[in-house]
CSV table of C-alpha atoms in Angstrom, one decimal:
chain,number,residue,atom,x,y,z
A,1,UNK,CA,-5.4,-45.7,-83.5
A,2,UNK,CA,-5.2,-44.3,-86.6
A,3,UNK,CA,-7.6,-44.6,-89.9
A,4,UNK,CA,-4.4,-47.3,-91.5
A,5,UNK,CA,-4.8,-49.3,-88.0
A,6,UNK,CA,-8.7,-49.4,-88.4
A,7,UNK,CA,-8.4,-50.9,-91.5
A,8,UNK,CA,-6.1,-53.5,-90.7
A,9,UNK,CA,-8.4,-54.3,-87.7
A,10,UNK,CA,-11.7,-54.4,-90.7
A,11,UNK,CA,-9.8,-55.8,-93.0
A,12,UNK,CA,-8.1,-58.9,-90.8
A,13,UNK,CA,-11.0,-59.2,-88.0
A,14,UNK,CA,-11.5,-62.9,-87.7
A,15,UNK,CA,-14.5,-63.8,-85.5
A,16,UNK,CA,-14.0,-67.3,-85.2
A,17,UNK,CA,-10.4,-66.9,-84.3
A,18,UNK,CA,-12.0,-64.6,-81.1
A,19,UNK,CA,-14.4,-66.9,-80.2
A,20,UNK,CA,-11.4,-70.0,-80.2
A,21,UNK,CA,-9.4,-67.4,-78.1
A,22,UNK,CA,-12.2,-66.4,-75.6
A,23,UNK,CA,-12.8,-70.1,-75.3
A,24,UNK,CA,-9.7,-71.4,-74.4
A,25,UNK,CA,-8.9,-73.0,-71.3
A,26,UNK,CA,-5.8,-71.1,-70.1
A,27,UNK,CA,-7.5,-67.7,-71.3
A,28,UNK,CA,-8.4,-65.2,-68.5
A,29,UNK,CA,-10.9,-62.7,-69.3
A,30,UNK,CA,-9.9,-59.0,-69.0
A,31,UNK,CA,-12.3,-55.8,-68.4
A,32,UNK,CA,-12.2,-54.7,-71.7
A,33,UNK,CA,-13.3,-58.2,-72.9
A,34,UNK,CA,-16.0,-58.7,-70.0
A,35,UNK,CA,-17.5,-55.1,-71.2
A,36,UNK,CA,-17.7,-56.2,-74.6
A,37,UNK,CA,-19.0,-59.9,-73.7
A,38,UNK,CA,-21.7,-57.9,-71.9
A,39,UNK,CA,-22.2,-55.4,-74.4
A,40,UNK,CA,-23.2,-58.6,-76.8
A,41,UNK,CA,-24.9,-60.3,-74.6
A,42,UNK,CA,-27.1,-57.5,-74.2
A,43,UNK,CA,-27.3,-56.7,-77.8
A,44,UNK,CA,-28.0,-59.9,-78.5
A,45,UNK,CA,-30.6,-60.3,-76.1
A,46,UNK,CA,-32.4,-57.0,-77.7
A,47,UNK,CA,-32.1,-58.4,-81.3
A,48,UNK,CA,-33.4,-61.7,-80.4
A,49,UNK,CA,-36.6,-60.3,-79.0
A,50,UNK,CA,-37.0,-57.5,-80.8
A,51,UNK,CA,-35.7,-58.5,-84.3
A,52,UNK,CA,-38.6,-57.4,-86.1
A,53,UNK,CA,-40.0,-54.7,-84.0
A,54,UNK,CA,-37.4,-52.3,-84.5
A,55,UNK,CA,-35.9,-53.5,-87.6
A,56,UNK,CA,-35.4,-49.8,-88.7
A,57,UNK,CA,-33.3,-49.3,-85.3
A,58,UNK,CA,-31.4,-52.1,-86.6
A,59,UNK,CA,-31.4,-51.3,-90.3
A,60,UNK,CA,-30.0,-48.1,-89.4
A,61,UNK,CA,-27.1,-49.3,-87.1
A,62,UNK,CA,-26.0,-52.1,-90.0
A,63,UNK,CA,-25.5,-49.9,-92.4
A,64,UNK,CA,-24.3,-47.3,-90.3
A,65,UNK,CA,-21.4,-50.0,-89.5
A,66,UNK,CA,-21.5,-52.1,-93.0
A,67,UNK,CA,-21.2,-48.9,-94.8
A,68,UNK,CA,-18.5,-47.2,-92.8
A,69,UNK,CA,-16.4,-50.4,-93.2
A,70,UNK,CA,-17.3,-50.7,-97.2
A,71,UNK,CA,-16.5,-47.6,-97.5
A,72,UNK,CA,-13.0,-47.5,-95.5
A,73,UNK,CA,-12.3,-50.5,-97.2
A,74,UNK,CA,-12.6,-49.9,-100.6
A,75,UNK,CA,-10.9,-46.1,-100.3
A,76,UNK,CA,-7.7,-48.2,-98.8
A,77,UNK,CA,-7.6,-50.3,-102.2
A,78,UNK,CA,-7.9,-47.6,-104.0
A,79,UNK,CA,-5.2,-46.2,-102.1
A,80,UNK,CA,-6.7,-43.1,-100.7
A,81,UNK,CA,-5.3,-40.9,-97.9
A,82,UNK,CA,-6.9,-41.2,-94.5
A,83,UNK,CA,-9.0,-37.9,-94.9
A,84,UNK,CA,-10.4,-39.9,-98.0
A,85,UNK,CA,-10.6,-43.0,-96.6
A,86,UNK,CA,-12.7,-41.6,-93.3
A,87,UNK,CA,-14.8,-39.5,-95.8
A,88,UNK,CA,-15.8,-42.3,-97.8
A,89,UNK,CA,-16.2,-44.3,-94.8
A,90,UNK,CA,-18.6,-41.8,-93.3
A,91,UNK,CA,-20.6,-40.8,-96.8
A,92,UNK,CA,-21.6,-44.8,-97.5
A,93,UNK,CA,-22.6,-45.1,-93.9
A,94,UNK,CA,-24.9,-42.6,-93.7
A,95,UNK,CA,-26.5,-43.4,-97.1
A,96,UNK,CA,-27.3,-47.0,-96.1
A,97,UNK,CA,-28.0,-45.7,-92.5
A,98,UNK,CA,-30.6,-43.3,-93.9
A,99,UNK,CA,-32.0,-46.2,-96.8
A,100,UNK,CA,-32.3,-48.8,-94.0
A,101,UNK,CA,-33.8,-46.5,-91.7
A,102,UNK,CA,-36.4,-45.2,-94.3
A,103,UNK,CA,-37.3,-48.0,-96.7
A,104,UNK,CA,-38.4,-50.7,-94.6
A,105,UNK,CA,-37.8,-53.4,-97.0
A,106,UNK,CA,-34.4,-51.6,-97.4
A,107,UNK,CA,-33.9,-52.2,-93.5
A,108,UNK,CA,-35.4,-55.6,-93.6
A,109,UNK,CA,-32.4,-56.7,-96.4
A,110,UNK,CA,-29.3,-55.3,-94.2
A,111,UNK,CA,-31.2,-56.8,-90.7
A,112,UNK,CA,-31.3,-60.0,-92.1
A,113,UNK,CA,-28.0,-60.1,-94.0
A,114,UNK,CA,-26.2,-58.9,-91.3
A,115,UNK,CA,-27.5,-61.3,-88.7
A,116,UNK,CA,-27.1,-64.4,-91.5
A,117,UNK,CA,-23.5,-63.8,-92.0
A,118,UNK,CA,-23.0,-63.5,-88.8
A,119,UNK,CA,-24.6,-66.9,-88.0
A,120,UNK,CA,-22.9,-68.5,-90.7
A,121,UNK,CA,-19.3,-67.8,-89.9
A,122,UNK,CA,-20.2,-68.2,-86.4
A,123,UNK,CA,-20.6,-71.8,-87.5
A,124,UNK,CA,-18.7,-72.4,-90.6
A,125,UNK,CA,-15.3,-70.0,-89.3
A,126,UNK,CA,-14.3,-70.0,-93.1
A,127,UNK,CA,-10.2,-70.0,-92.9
A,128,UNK,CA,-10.0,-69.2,-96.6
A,129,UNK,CA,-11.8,-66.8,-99.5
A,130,UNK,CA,-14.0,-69.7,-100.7
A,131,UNK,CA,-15.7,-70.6,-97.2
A,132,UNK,CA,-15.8,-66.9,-96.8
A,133,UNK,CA,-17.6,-66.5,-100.3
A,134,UNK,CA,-19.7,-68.9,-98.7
A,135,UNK,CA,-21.0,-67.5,-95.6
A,136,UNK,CA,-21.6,-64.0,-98.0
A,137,UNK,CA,-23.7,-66.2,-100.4
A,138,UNK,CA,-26.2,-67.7,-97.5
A,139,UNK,CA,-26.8,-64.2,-95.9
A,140,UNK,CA,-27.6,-62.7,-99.2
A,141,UNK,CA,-29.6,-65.3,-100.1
A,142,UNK,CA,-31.3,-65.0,-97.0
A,143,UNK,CA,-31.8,-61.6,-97.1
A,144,UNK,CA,-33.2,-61.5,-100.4
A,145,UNK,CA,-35.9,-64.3,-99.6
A,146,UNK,CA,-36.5,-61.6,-96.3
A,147,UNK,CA,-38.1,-59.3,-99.1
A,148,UNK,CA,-41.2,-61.3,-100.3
A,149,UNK,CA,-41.5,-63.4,-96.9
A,150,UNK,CA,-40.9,-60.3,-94.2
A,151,UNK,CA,-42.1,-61.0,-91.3
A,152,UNK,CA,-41.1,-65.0,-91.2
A,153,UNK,CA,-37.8,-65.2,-92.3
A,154,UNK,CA,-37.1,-61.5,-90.0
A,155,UNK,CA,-38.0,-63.2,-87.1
A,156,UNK,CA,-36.2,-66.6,-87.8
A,157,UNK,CA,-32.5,-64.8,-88.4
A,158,UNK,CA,-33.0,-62.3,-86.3
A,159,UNK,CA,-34.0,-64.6,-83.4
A,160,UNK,CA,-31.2,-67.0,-84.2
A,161,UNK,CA,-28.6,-64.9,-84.6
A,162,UNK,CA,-29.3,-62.9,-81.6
A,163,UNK,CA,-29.6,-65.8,-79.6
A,164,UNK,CA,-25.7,-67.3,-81.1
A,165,UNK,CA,-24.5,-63.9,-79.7
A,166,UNK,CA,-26.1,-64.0,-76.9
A,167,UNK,CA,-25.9,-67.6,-75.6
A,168,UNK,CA,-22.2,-67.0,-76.5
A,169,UNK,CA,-21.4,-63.9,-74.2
A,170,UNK,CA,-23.2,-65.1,-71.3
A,171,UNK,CA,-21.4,-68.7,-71.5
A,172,UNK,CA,-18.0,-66.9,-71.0
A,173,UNK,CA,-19.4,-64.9,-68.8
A,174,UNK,CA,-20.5,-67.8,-66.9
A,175,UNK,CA,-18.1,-70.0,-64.7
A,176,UNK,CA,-19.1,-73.0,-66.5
A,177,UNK,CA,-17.8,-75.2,-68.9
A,178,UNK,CA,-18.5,-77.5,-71.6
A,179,UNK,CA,-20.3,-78.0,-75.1
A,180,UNK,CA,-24.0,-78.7,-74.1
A,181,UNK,CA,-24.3,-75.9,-71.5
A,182,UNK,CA,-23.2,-73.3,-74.9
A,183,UNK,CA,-25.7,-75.0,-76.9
A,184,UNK,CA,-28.6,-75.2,-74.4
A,185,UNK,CA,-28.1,-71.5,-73.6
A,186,UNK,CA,-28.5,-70.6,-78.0
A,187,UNK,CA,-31.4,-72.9,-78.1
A,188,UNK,CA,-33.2,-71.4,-75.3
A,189,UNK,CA,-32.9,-68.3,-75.8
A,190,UNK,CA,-33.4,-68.5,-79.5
A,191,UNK,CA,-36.8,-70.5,-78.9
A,192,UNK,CA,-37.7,-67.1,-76.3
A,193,UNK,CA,-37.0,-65.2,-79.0
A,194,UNK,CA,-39.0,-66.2,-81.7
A,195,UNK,CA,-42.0,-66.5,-79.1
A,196,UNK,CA,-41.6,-63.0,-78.1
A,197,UNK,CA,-41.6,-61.7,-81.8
A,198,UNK,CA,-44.2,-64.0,-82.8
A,199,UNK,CA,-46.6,-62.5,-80.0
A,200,UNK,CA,-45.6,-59.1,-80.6
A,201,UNK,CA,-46.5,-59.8,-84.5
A,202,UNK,CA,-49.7,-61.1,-83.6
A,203,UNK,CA,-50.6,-58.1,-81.7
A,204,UNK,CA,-49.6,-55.9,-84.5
A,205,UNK,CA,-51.7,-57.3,-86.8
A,206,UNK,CA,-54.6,-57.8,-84.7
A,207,UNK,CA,-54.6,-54.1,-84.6
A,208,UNK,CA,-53.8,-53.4,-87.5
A,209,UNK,CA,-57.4,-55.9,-88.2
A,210,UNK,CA,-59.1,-54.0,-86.1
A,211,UNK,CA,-58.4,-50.7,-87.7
A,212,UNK,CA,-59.1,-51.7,-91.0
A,213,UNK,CA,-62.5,-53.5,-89.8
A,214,UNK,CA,-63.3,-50.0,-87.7
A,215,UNK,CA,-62.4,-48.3,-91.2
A,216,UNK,CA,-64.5,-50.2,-93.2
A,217,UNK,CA,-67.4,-50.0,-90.6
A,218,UNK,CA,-67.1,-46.5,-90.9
A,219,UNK,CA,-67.1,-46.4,-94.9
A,220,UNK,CA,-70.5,-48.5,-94.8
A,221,UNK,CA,-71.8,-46.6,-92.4
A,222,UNK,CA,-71.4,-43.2,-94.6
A,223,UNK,CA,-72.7,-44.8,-97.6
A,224,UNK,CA,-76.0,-45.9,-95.5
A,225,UNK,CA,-76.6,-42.7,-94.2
A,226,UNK,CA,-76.0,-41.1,-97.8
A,227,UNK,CA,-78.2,-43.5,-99.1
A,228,UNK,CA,-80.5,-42.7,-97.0
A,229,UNK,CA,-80.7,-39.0,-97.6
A,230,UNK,CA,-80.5,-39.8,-101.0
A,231,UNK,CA,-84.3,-41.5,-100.5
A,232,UNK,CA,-85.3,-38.7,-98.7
A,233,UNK,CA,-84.9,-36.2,-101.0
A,234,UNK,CA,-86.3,-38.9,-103.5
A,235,UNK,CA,-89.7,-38.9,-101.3
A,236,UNK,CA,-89.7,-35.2,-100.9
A,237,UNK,CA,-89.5,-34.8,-104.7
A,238,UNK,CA,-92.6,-37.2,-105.2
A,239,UNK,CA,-94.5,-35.4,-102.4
A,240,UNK,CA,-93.8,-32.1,-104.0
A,241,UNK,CA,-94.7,-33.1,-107.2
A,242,UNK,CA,-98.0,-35.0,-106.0
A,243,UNK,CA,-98.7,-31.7,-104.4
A,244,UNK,CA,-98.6,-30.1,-107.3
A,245,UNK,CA,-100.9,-32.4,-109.4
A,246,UNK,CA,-103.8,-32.1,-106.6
A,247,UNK,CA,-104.6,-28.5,-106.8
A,248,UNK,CA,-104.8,-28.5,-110.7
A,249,UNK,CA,-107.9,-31.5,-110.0
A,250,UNK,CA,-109.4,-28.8,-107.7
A,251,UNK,CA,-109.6,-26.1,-109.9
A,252,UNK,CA,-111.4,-28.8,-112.3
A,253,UNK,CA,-113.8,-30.1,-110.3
A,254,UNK,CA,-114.5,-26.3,-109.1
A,255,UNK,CA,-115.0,-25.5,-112.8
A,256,UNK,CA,-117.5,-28.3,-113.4
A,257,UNK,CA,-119.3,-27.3,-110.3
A,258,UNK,CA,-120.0,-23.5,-111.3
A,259,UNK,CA,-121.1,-24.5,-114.7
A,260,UNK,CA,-123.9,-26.6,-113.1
A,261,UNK,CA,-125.8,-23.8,-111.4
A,262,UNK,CA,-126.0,-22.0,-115.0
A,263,UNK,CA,-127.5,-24.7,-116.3
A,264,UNK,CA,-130.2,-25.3,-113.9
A,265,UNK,CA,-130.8,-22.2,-114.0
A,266,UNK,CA,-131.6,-22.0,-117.1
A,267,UNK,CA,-134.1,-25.0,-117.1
A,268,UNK,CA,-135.9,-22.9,-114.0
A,269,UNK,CA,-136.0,-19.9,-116.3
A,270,UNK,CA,-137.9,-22.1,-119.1
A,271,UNK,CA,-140.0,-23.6,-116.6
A,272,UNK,CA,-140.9,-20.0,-115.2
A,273,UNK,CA,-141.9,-18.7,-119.1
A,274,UNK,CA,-143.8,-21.7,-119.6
A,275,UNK,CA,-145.9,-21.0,-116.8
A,276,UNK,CA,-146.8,-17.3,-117.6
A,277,UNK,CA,-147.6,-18.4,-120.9
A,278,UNK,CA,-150.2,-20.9,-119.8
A,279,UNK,CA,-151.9,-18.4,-117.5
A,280,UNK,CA,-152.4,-15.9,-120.0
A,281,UNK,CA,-153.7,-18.4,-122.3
A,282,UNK,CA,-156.4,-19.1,-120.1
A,283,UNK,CA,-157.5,-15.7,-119.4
């Protein structure tokens, strides 16, 4: 197959059209279609449960694939050679690849677009432009309202859509028949879904609590014990300085003690003298 035939297979791939085929009565499934029936079953399954716990895995894979077909798409119309065409192909690809896979609100947009078109011509199966306009407008307005409201609307699409693809490759994969059987499969493997991711969300940001609390526990924790060296060096200061005072009041009192002792012993000298002279007055 060469890079014209891909492009006619991008450019006319009809998925409701497959789905009315796979489903017919007189159709007989053939090995290529049961490996790809199980190949989206499985992929399904994996997208349904783990929508929003590896939404970079898928980011990366949606724009790997949206991007390769953009860009094969648009180098056709503007009428390049197949070289081109596989060039341009491969250069969007690995930009939105690398954006989805680095910039998780990036990744969150193409997840959820991808998985909302896919839901809605899974159930609208537009047969003209306008429906298909449509379908286009729903995802991207679903995929924008998956930026402010991440984790919610992630899960939702993400669980629905994986569950459409799912549910639908294991009912032809199954020898049964019949609307409600289909139906009963998406529905219950939708409402698993969104259980799954809802736990696994919970989790997350339980620990995610947990750190921040541990953080924050740590934080006071340094502050107490700097405040509390901070007092310490406060008390040492005032003990020094207290220290300091108390020697200068000894010297003061040991001054006023050696000038008492002069004193008195002057009075005794004047006592002495007054003595002498009283003897010799009498003699």
């Amino acid at each position: 197959m060469n890079v014209n035939e891909i492009f006619d297979v991008i450019r006319n791939f009809d998925l409701s059209g497959i789905i009315r085929e796979l489903g017919a009565e007189e159709h007989v499934l053939t090995q290529p279609e049961m490996i790809g029936l199980a190949a989206a079953a499985a992929t399904g399954l994996l997208l349904c449960l783990l929508g929003l716990k590896i939404v970079r895995v898928w980011a990366a894979l949606t724009g790997l694939i949206l991007g390769f077909a953009g860009g094969l798409t648009a180098g056709g119309m503007l009428g390049l050679n197949e070289t081109g065409m596989l060039i341009a192909g491969g250069v969007l690809g690995i930009i939105l690849a690398v954006l989805g896979a680095v910039l998780y609100r990036v990744g969150v947009f193409l997840t959820v677009f991808a998985s909302a078109a896919g839901v809605s011509v899974y159930l609208i199966a537009p047969q003209d432009w306008i429906w298909s306009l449509v379908c286009v407008a729903i995802a991207l307005a679903a995929a924008i309202l998956a930026i402010r409201f991440v984790a919610v609307l992630t899960i939702i699409v993400t669980s629905v859509g994986g569950a459409a693809a799912a549910g639908t490759a294991i009912y032809y994969l199954l020898p049964v028949t019949g609307n409600l059987i289909h139906i009963a499969l998406c529905v219950v493997i939708c409402v698993i879904g969104i259980l799954v991711q809802l736990l696994l969300e919970s989790k997350k940001q339980k620990k995610r609590s947990l750190k921040k609390a541990a953080q924050i526990r740590e934080e006071k924790s340094t502050a107490n014990e700097v405040e509390k060296a901070r007092a310490m060096m406060e008390n040492l200061d005032k003990m020094s300085e207290d220290n300091d005072e108390e020697p200068a009041e000894e010297a003061e009192e040991d001054e006023y003690l050696d000038e008492e002792p002069e004193e008195d012993f002057e009075d005794d000298d004047m006592i002495i003298i007054d003595l002498d002279d009283e003897e010799e007055s009498k003699k």
